[in-house]
GROMACS .gro file of C-alpha atoms in nm:
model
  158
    1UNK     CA    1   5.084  10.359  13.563
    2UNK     CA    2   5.196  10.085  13.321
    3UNK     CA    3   5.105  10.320  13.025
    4UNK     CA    4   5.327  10.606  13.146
    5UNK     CA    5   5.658  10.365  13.212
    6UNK     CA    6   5.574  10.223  12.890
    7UNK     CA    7   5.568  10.558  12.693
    8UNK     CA    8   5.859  10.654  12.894
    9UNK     CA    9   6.098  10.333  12.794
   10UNK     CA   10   5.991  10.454  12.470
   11UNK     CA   11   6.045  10.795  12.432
   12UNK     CA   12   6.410  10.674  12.597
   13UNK     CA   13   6.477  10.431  12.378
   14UNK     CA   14   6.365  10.661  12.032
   15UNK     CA   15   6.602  10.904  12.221
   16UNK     CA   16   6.883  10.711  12.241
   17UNK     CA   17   6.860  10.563  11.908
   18UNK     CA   18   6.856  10.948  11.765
   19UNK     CA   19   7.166  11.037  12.000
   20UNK     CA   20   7.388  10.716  11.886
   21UNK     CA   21   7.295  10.724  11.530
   22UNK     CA   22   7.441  11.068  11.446
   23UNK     CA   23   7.765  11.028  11.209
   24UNK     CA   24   8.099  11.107  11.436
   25UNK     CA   25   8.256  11.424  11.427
   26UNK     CA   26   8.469  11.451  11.090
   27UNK     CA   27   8.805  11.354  11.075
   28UNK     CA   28   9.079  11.344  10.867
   29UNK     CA   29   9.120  11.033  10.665
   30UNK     CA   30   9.475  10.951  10.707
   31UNK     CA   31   9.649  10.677  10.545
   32UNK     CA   32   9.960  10.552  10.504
   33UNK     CA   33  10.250  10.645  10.266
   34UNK     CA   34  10.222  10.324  10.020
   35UNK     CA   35   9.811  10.396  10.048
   36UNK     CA   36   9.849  10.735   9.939
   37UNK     CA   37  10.089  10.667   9.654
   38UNK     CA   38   9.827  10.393   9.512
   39UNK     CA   39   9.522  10.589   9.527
   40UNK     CA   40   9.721  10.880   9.365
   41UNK     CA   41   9.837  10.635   9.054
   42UNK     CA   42   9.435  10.702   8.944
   43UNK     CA   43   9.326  10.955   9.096
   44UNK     CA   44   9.551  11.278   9.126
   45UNK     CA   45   9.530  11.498   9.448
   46UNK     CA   46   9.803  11.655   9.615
   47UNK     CA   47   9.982  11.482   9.918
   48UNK     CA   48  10.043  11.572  10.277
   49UNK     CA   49  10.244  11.408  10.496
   50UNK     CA   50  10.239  11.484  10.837
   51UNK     CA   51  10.599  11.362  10.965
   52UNK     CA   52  10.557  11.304  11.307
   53UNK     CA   53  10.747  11.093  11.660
   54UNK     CA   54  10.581  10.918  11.949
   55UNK     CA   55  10.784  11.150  12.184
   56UNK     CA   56  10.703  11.503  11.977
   57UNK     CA   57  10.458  11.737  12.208
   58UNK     CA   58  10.356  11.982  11.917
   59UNK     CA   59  10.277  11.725  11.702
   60UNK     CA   60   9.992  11.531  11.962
   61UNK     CA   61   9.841  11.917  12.023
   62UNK     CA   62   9.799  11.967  11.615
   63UNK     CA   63   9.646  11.612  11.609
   64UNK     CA   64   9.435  11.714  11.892
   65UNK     CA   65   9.313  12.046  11.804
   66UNK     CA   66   9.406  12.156  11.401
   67UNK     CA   67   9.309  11.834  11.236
   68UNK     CA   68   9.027  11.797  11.497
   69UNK     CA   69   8.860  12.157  11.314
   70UNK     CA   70   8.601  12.104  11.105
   71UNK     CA   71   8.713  12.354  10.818
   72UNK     CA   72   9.066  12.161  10.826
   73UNK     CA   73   8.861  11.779  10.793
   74UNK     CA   74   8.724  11.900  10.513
   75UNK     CA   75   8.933  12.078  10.303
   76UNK     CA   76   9.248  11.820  10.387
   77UNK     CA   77   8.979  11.519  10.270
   78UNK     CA   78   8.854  11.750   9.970
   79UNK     CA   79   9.198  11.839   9.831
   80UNK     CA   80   9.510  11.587   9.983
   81UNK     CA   81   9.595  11.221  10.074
   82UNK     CA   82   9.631  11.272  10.396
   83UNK     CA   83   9.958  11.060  10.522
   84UNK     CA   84  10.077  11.045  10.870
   85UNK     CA   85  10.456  10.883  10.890
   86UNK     CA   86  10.651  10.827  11.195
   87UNK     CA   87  10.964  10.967  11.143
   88UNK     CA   88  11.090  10.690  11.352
   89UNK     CA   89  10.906  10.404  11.219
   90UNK     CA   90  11.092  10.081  11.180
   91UNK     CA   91  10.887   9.899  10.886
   92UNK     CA   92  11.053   9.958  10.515
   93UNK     CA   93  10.924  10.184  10.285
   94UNK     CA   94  10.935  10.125   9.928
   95UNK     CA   95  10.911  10.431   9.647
   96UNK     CA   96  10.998  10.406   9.291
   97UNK     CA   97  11.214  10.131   9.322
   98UNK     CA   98  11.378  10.210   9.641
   99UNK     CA   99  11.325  10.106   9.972
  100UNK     CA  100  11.382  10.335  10.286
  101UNK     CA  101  11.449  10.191  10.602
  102UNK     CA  102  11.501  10.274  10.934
  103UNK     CA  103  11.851  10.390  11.070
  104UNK     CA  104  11.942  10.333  11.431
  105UNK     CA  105  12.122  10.648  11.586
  106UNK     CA  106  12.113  10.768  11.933
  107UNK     CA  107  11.795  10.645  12.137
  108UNK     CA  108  11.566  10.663  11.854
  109UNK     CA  109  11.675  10.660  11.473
  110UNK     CA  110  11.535  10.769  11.206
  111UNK     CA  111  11.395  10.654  10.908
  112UNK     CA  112  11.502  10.679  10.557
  113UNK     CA  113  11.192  10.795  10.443
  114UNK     CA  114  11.172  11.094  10.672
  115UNK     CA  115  11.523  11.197  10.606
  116UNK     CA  116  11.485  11.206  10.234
  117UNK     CA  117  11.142  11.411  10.250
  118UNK     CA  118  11.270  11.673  10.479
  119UNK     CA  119  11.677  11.680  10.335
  120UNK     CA  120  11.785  11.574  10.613
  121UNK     CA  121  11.670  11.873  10.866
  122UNK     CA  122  11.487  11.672  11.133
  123UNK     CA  123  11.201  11.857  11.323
  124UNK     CA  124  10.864  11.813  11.459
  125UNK     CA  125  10.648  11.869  11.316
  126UNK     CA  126  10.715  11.860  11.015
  127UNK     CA  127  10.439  11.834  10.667
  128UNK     CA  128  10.570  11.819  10.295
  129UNK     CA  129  10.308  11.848  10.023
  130UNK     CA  130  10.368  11.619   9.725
  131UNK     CA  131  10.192  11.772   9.413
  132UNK     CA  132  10.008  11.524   9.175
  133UNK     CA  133  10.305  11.405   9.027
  134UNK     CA  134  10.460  11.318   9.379
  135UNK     CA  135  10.697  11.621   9.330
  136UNK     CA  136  10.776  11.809   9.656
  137UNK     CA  137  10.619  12.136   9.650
  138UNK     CA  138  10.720  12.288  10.007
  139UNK     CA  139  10.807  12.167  10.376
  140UNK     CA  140  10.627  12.338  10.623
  141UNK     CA  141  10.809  12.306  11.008
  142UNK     CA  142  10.629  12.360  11.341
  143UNK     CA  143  10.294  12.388  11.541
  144UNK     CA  144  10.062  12.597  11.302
  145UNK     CA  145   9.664  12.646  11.426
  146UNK     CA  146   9.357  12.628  11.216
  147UNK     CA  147   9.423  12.969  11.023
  148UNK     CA  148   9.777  12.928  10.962
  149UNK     CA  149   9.744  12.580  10.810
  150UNK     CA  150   9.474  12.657  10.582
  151UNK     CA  151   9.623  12.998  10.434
  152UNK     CA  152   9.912  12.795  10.349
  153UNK     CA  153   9.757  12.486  10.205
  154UNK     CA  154   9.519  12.696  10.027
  155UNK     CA  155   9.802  12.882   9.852
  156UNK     CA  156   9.966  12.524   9.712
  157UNK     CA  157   9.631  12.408   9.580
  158UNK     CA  158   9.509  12.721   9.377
   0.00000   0.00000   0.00000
């Protein structure tokens, strides 16, 4: 009897090793804006920023289910910085000798930063890809699924 609880403790424990030792599901290595500036100083890639607010219901389904998808994971990581900015974040940004800061208006604000990227026309969610020399190349606006995202950020990086 001792032999079989023995091998069974085992085979558990070998079991649960194997089942906790698997890497996590991919994700999408965000950063922040200053992070994705510095590793971009030596080595190029193409920026996305995912402009985003605490209250914005499109923007926690993307995070839950278009950057959760594999194909999405890896081509973001392969090709972009990955940024994710809170369009109403209160800590200063600074960018080529400016700092951005965050405005007070209404219940929220918004921040400098935010403004500037997206000329002023505030919506969630909202991504603007930087090209290697921090240049905007395009503004995309609104929910987009698996597909949609990747036929579009496909098109900036050929």
């Amino acid at each position: 009897m001792m032999g079989l609880l023995n091998s069974f403790l085992i085979f558990t424990f070998i079991n649960l090793n194997v089942a906790t030792s698997e890497p996590p599901a991919g994700e999408v290595d965000w950063m922040t804006f200053e992070q994705a500036i510095q590793k971009n100083q030596s080595n190029k890639r193409y920026i996305f920023i995912d402009l985003y607010t605490d209250w914005c219901g499109w923007c926690k389904r993307m995070d839950a289910t278009t950057f959760k998808e594999s194909e999405v994971v890896t081509f973001m990581n392969e090709h972009f910085y990955s940024v994710k900015f809170d369009a109403e974040q209160k800590e200063d940004v600074k960018y080529k000798d400016q700092t951005f800061k965050f405005v007070a208006a209404g219940r929220n604000g918004i921040h400098q930063l935010a403004y500037a990227l997206l000329d002023g026309q505030l919506s969630y969610p909202s991504f603007v890809v930087l090209d290697k020399q921090e240049k905007r190349v395009t503004v995309l606006k609104g929910y987009m699924d698996k597909a949609s995202l990747l036929a579009k950020l496909k098109v900036i990086v050929k």
